[in-house]
Short mmCIF file of C-alpha atoms and ligand atoms in Angstrom, two decimals:
data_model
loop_
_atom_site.label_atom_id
_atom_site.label_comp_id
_atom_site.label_asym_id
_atom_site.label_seq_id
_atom_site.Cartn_x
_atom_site.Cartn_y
_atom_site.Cartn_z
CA UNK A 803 -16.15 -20.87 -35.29
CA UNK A 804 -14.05 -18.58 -34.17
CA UNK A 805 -10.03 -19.10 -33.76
CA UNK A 806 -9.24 -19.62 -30.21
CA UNK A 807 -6.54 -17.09 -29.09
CA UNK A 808 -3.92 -19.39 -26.65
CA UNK A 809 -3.68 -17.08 -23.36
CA UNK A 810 -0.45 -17.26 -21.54
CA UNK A 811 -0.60 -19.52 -17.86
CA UNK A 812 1.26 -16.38 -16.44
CA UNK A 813 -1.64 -14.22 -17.08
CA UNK A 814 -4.48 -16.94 -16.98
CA UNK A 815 -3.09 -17.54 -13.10
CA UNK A 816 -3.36 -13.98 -12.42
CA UNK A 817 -6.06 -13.03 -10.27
CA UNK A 818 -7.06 -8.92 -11.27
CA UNK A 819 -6.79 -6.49 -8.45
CA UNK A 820 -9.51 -7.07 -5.87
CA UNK A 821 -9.39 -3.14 -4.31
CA UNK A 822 -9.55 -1.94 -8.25
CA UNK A 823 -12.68 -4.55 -8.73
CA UNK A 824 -14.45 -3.09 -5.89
CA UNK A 825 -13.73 0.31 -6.54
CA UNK A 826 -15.02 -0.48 -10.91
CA UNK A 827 -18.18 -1.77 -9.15
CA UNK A 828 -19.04 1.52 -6.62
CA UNK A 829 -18.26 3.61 -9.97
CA UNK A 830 -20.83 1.33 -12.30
CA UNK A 831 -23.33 1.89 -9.69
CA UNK A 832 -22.39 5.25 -9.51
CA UNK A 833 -23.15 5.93 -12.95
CA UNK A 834 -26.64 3.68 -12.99
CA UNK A 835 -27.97 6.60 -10.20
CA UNK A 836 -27.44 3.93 -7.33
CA UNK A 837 -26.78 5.72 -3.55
CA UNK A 838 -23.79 4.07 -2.65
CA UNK A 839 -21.37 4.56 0.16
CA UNK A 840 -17.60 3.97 -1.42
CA UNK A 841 -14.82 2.42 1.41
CA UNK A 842 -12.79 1.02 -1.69
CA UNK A 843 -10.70 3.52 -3.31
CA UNK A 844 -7.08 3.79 -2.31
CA UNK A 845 -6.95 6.84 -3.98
CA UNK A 846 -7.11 11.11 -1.90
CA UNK A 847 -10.66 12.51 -2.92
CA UNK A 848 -8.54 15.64 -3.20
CA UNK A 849 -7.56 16.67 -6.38
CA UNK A 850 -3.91 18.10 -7.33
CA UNK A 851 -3.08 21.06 -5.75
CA UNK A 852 -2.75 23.82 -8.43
CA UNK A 853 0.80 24.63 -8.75
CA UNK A 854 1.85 20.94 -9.30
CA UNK A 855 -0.97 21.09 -12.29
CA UNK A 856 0.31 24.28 -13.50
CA UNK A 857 4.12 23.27 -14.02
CA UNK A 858 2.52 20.28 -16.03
CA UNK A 859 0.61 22.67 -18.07
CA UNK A 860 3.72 24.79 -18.73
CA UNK A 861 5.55 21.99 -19.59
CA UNK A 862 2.90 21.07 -22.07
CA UNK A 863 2.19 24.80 -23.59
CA UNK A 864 6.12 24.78 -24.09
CA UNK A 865 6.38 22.00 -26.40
CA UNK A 866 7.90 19.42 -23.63
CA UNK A 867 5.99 16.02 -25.74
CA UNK A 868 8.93 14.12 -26.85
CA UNK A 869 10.75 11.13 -25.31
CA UNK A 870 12.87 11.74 -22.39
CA UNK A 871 15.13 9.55 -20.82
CA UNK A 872 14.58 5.95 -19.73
CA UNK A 873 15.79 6.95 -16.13
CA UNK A 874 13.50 10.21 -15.86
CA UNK A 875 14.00 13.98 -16.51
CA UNK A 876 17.90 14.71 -14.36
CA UNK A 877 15.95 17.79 -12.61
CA UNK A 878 13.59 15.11 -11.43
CA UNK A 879 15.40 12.84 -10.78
CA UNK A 880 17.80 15.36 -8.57
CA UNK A 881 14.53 16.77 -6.72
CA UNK A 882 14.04 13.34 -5.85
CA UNK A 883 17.37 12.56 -4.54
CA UNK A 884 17.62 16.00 -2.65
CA UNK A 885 14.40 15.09 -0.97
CA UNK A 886 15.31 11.64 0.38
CA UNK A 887 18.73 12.35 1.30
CA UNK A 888 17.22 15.66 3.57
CA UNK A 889 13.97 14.13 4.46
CA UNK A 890 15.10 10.63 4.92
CA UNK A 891 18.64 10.55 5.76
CA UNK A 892 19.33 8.81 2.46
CA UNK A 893 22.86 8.98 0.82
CA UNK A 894 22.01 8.81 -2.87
CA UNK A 895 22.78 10.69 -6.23
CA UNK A 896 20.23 10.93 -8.92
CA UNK A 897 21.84 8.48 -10.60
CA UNK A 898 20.84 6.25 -8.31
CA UNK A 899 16.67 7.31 -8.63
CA UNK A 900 14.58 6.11 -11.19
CA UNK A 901 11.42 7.32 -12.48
CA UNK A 902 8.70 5.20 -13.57
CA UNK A 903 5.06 4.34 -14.44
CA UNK A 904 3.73 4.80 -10.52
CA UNK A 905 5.47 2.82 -7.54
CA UNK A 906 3.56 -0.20 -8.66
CA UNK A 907 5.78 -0.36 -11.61
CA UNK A 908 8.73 0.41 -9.41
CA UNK A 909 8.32 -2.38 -7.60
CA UNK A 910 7.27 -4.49 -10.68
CA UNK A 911 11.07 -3.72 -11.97
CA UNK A 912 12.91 -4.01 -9.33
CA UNK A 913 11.23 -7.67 -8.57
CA UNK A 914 11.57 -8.69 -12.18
CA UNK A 915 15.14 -7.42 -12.20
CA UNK A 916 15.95 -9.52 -8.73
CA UNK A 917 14.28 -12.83 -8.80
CA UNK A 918 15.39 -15.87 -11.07
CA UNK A 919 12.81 -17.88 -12.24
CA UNK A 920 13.33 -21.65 -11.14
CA UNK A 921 15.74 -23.36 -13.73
CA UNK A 922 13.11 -25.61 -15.79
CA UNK A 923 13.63 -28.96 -14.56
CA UNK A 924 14.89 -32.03 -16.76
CA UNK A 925 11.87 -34.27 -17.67
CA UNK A 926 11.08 -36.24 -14.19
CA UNK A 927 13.45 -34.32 -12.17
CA UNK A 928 12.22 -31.91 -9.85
CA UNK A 929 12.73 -28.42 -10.12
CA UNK A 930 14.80 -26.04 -8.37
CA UNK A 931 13.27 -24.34 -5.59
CA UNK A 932 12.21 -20.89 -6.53
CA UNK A 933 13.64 -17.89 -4.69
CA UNK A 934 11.51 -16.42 -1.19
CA UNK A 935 10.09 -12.82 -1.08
CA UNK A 936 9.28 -12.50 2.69
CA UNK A 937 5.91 -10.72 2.88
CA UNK A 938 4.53 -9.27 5.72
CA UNK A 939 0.88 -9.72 6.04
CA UNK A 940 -1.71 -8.12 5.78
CA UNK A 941 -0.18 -6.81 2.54
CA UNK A 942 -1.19 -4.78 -0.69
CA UNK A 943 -2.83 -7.24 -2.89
CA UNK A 944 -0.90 -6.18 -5.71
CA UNK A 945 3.12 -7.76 -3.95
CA UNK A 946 2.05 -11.38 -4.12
CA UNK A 947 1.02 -11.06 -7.73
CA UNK A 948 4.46 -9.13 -8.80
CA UNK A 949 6.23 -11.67 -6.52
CA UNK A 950 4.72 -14.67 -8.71
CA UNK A 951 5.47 -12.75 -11.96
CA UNK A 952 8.83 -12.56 -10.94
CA UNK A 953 9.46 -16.59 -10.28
CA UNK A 954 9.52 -15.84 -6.88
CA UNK A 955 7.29 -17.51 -3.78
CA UNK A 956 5.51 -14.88 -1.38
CA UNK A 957 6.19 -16.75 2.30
CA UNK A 958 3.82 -14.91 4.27
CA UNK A 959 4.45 -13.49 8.08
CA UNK A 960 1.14 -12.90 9.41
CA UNK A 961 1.01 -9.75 11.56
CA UNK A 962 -1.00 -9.73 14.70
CA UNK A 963 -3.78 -7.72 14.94
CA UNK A 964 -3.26 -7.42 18.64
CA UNK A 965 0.10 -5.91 17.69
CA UNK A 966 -1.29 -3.48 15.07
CA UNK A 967 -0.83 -5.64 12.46
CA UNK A 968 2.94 -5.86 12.93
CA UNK A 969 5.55 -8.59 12.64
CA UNK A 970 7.88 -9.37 15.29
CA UNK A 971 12.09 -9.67 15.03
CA UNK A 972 11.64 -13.13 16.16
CA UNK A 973 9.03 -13.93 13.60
CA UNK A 974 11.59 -12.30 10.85
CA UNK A 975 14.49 -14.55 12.32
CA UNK A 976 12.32 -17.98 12.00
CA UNK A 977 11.35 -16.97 8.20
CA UNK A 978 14.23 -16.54 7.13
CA UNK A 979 15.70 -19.27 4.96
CA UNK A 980 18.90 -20.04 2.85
CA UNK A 981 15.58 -19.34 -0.13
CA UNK A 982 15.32 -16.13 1.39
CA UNK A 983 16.52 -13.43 -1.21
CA UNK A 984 13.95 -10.53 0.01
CA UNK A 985 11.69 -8.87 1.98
CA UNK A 986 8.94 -6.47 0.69
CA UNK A 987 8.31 -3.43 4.06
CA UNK A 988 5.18 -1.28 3.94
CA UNK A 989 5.13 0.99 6.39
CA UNK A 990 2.52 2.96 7.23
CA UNK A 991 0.77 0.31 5.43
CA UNK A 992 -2.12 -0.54 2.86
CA UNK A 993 -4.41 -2.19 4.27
CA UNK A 994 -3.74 -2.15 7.86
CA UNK A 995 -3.14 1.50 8.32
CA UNK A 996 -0.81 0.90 11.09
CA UNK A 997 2.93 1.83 10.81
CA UNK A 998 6.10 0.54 12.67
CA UNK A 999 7.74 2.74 14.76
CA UNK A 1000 11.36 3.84 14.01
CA UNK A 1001 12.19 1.21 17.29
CA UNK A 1002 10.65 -1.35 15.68
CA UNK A 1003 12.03 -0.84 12.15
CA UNK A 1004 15.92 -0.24 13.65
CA UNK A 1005 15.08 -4.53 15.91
CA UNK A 1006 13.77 -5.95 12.28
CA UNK A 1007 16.97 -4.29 10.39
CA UNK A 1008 19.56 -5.89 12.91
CA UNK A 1009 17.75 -9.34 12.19
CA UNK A 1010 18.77 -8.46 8.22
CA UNK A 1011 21.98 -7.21 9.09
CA UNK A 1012 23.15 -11.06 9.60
CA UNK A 1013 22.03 -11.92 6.18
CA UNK A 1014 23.84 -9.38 3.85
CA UNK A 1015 22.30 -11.38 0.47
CA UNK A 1016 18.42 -10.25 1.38
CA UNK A 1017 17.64 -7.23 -0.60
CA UNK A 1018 15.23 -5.09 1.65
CA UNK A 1019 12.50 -3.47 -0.46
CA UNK A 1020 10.85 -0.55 1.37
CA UNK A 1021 7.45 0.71 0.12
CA UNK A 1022 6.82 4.26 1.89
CA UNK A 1023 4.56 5.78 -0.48
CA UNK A 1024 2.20 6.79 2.69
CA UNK A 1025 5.16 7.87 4.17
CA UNK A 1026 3.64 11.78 4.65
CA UNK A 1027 0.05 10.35 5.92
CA UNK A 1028 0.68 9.62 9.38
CA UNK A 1029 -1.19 10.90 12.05
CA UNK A 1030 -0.88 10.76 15.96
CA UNK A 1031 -3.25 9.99 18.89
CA UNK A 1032 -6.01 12.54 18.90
CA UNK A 1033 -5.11 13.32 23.10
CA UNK A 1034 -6.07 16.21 24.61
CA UNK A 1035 -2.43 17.26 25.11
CA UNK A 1036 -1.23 16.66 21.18
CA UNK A 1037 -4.58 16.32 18.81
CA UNK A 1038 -2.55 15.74 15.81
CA UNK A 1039 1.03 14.91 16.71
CA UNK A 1040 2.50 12.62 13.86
CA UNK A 1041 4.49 9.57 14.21
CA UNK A 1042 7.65 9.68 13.03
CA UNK A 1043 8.90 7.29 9.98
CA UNK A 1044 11.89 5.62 9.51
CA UNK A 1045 13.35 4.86 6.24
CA UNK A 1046 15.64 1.61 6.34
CA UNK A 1047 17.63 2.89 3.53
CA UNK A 1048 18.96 5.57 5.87
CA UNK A 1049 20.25 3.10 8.51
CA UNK A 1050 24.37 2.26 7.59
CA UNK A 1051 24.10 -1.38 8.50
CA UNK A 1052 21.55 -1.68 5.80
CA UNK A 1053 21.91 0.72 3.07
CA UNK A 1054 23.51 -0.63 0.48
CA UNK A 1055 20.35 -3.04 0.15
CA UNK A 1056 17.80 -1.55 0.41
CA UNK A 1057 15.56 -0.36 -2.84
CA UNK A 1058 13.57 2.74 -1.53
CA UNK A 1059 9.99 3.08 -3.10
CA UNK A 1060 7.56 6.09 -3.04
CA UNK A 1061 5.87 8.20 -5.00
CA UNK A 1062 3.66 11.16 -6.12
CA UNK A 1063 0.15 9.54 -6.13
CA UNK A 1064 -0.55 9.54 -2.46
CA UNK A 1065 0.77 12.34 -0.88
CA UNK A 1066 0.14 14.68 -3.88
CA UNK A 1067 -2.84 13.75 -4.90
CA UNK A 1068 -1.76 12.84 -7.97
CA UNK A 1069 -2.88 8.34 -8.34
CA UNK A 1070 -3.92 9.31 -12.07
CA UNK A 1071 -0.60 10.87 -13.39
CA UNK A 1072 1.41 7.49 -12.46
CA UNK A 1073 4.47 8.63 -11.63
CA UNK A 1074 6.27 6.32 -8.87
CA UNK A 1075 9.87 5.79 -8.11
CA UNK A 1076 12.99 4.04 -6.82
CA UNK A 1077 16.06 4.54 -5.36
CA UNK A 1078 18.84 2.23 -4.91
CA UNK A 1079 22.21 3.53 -4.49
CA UNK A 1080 23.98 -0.32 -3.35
CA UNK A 1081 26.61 -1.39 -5.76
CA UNK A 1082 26.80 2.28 -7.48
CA UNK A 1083 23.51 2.22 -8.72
CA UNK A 1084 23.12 -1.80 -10.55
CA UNK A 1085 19.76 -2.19 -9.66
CA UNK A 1086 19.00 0.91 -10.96
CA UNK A 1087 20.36 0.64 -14.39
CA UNK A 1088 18.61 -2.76 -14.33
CA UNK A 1089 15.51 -2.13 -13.70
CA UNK A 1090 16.38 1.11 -16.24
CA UNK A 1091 17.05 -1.34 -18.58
CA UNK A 1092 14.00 -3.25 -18.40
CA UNK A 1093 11.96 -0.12 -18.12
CA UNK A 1094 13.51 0.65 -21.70
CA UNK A 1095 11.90 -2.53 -23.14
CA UNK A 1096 8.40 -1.91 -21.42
CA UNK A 1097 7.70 1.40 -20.69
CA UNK A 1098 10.59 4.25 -21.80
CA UNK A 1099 10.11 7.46 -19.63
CA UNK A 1100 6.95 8.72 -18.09
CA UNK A 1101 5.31 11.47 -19.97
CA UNK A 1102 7.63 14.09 -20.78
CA UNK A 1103 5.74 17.04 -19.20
CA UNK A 1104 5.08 15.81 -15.67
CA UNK A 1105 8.66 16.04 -14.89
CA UNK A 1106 8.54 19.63 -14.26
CA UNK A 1107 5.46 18.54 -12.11
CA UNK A 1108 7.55 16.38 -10.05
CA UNK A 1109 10.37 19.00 -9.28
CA UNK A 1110 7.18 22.07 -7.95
CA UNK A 1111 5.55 19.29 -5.77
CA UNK A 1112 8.79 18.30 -4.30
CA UNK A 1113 9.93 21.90 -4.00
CA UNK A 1114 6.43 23.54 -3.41
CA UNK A 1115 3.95 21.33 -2.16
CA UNK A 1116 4.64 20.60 1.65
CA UNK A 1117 1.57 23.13 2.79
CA UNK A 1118 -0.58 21.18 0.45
CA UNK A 1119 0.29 17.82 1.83
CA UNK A 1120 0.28 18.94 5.46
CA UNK A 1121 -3.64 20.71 4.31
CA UNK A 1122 -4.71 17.15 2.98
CA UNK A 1123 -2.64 15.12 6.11
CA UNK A 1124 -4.68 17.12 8.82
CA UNK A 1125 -7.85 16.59 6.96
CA UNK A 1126 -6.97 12.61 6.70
CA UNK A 1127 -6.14 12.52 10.93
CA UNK A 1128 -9.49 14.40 11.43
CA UNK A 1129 -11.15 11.51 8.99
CA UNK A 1130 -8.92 8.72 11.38
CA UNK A 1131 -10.30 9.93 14.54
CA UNK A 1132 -14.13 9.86 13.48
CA UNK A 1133 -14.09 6.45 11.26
CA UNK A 1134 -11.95 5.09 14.12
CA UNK A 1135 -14.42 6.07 16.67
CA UNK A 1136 -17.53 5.45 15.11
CA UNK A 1137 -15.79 2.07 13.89
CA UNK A 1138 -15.35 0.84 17.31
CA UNK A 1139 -18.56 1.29 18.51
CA UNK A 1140 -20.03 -1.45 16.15
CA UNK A 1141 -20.70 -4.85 18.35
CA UNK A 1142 -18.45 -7.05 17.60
CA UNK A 1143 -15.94 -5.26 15.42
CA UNK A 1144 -12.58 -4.83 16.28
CA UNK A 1145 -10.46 -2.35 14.89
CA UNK A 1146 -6.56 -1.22 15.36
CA UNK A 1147 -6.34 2.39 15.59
CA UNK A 1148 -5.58 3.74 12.32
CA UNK A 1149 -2.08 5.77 12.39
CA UNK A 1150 -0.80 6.22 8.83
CA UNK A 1151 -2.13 5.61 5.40
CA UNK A 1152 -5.87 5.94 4.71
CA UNK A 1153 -7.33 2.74 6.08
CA UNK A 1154 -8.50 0.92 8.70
CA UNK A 1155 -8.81 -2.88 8.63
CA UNK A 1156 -11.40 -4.26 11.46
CA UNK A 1157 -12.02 -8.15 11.79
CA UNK A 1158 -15.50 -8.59 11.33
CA UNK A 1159 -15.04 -12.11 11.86
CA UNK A 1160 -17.74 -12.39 14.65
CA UNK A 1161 -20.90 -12.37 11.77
CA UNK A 1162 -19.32 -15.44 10.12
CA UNK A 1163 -21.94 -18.07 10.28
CA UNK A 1164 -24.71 -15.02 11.00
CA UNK A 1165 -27.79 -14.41 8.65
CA UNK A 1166 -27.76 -10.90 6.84
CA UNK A 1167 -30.89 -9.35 7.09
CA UNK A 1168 -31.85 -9.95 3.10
CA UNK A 1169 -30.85 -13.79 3.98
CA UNK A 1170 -27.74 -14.17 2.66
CA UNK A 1171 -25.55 -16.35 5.03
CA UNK A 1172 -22.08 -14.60 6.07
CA UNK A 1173 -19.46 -17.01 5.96
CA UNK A 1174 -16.17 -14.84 4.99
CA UNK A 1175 -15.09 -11.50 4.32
CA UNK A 1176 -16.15 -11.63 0.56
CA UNK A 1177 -19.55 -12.92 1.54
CA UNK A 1178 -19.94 -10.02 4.71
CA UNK A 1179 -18.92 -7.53 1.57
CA UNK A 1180 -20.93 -8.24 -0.92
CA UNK A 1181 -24.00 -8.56 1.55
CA UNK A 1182 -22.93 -4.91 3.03
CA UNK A 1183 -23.14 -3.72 -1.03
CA UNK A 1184 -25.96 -5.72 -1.43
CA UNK A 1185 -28.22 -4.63 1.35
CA UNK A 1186 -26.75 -1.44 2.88
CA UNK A 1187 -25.10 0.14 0.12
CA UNK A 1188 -21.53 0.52 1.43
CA UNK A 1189 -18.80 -0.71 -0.41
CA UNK A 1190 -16.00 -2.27 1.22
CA UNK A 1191 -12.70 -4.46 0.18
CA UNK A 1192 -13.09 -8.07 1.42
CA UNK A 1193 -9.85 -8.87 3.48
CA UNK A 1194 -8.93 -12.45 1.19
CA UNK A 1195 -6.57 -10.78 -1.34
CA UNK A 1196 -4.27 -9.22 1.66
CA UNK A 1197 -3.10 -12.90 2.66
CA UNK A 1198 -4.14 -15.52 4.71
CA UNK A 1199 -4.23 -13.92 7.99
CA UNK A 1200 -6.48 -10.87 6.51
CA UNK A 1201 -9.62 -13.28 5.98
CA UNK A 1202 -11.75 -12.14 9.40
CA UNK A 1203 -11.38 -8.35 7.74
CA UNK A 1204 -12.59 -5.83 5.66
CA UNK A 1205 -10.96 -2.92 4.25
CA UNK A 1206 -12.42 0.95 4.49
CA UNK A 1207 -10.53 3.41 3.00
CA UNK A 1208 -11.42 7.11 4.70
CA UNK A 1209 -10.27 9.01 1.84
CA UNK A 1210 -13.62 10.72 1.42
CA UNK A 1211 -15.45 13.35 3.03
CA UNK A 1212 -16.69 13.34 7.38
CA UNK A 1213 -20.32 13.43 5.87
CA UNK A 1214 -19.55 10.27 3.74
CA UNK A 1215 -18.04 8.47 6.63
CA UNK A 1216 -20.70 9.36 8.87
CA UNK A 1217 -23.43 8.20 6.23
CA UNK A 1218 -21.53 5.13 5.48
CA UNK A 1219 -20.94 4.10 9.26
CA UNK A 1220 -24.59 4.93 9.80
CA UNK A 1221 -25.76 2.62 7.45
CA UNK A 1222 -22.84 -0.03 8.66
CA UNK A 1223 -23.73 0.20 11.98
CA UNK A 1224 -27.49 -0.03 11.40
CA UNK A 1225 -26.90 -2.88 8.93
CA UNK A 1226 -24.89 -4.93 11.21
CA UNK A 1227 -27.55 -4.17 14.38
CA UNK A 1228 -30.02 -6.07 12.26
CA UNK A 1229 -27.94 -9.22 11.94
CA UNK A 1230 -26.27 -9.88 15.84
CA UNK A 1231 -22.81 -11.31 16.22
CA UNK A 1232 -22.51 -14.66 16.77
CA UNK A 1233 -21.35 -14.82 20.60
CA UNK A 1234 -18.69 -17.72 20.66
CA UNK A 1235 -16.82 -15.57 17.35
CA UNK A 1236 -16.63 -12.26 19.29
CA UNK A 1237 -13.08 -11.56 19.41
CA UNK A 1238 -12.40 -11.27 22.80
CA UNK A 1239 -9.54 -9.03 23.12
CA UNK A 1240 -9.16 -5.41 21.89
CA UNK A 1241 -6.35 -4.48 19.97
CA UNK A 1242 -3.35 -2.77 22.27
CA UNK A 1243 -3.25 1.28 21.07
CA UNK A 1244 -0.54 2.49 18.88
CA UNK A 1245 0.39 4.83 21.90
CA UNK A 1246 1.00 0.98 24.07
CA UNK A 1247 2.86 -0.53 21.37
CA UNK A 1248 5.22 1.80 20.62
N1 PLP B 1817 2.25 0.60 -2.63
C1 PLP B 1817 1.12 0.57 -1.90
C2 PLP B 1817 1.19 0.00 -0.52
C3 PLP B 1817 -0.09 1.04 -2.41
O1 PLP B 1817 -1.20 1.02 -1.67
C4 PLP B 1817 -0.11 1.54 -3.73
C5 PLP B 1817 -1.37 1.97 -4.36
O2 PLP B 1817 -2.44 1.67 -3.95
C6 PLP B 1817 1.09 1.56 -4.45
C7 PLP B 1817 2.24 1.09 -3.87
C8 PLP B 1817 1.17 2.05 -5.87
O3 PLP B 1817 0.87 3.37 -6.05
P1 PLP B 1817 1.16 4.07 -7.45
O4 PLP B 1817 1.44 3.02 -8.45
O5 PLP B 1817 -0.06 4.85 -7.74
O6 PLP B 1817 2.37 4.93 -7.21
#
């Protein structure tokens, strides 16, 4: 018999990424010659614009393959800086940036270098409490995870979807407990695709400003994809986002996230970062020092590729935004006109989030009986060949949804829609389940 390799509780508790599952299932039947529709990937169907690629490939040709330091590349790291303190009103150096494996392992660090684990408690004693990470939901599947990692306990604050999906200052206030040592922001946000508007960012910062021990962790890597109401007067006005580290009150806790993968098209190169420039920079050379004992530096020659996108690559991103809003509009509109499905405009990001609660307790057409989001998904694979993310992994409140990323062609979200919208004709929402109210507009809530 075989030796039985012990696996650690931390990872045997783990549940694996349910948008990454979905999206290694689409590509499997992909590759076995099945037609199907993809909604799953978070990831542009562009590919890197050119000159970004090219400074790589320099960097490569001229020998840059060795380590670099743990904190990044200084040009990088400087580009960086110079970007948020122009484009985001933040005041920071590039000592106060660091560079690391994609923002998921920015926010990895800066959790890990944050949170206390509950003290182990004395045989029959209970144990301390562990530390709160206030998570507004729905929210990336991948924050509760890192939060548990961490020692910490996600305390979720359900968004409305009447309200886009967004908490209110008076929610904030009542989560907030002496536990309470952060709060993870998303905004525009995976998986809702709704943002908060500078307004409503500016009334949840004064509710922090009371408690000046809550570290405010602010994930804008869709920061550049936001898109405005298709009107007649303005067809693709953007928003306008707010970053909380720029606000005075606030900045000296606030750990700023982004990264290259989503605006640049660049989700395979995994380069993310943070900046935190409270108490000169200690988070920083924490979660620097951590990243020494994990991951060292990024690869050496995307550095260079860093500086040309940041530099060089706002016509790009503005070439990819537009063709994102145009993809809003249509999977917005055609979206909306399934019975029964109801669907916050999308605004930012690359997703929109509908309840589809009203099948639950319906008969698919192939027999299966819909009872949740995971069941109305894998029927939808099953039967119609559209893959979508079941809403369970984004927190409680997300269980009536499904996710659909538009980050693929008009033709592939008219096919996919098609065969949605056909696919749900067949099965007939249950009448008492139809939500009854639509979703206010952006435009209303702002
Ligand atoms: N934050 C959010 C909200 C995301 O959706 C993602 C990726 O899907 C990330 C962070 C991490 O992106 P990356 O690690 O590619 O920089």
């Amino acid at each position: 018999m075989l030796p039985h390799m012990h696996l650690s509780q931390r990872v045997t508790a783990l549940k694996p990424s349910a948008t990454l599952a979905v999206d290694a299932k689409v590509k499997a039947l992909l590759t076995a010659g099945v037609d199907v529709i993809g909604f799953g990937a978070g990831e542009p169907d562009f590919d890197t614009p050119e000159n970004i690629k090219q400074a790589a490939a320099q960097a490569l040709a001229a020998g840059r393959t060795k380590y670099a330091p743990t904190q990044g590349d200084p040009e990088a790291r400087a580009a960086i800086a110079d970007k948020l303190r122009r484009e985001n009103g933040i005041e920071c150096t590039a000592d106060h940036i660091l560079i690391s494996v994609g923002g998921k392992h920015s926010i990895y660090l800066a959790l890990q270098s944050l949170l206390d684990p509950p003290a182990p408690a004395a045989p029959h004693a209970p144990g301390a409490k562990p530390q709160q990470v206030i998570l507004p939901t729905p929210a990336w599947v991948s924050y509760r995870p890192m939060i548990e990692l961490a020692g910490g306990e996600a305390v979720e604050l359900p968004g409305a979807v009447e309200n886009d999906f967004k908490i209110t200052p008076a929610q904030l206030e009542r989560a907030i407990t002496s536990r309470t040592a952060a709060i993870i922001i998303n905004s525009p946000s995976n998986p809702c695709g709704t943002m908060y508007s500078p307004d409503e960012l500016r009334a949840l910062g004064r509710v922090l400003e009371a408690r000046e021990d809550i570290v405010i962790i602010t994930d804008e890597i869709y920061e550049k994809l936001i898109y405005g109401e298709p009107s007649a007067v303005s067809p693709l006005a953007p928003l306008k986002h707010l970053s909380l580290g720029s606000l005075p009150a606030l900045a000296q806790r606030v750990i700023t996230i982004n990264g290259m993968s989503k605006a640049y098209a660049m989700t395979g190169w995994r380069i993310g970062y943070a900046c935190a420039p409270g108490s000169n920079g200690a988070v920083i050379r924490a979660m620097t020092k951590l990243q020494g004992q994990m991951t060292s530096n990024i690869t050496s020659f995307c550095y260079p590729a860093i500086v040309e996108a940041l530099k060089h690559g706002a016509a790009e991103v503005e070439r990819m935004r537009s063709a994102f809003a145009k993809r809003a509009a249509l999977i917005y509109e055609l979206i909306s006109a399934m019975p029964g499905v109801v669907c916050p405009r999308p605004t930012g990001a690359f997703y929109v989030f509908p309840d589809i609660s009203a099948y639950f307790g319906c008969q698919a057409r192939g027999g299966k009986t819909i009872d949740s989001a995971l069941s109305f998904a894998e029927a939808l694979l099953d039967e119609a060949r559209v893959a979508v993310v079941p809403g369970e992994d984004f927190g409680e409140c997300a269980r009536n949804h499904v996710r659909l990323s538009f980050a693929c062609s008009e033709k592939t979200i008219e096919e996919g829609c098609r065969r949605m919208s056909e696919w749900l004709r067949a099965i007939k929402p249950a009448a008492a389940a139809v939500p009854k109210r639509k979703p206010q507009m952006q435009a209303d809530a702002r």
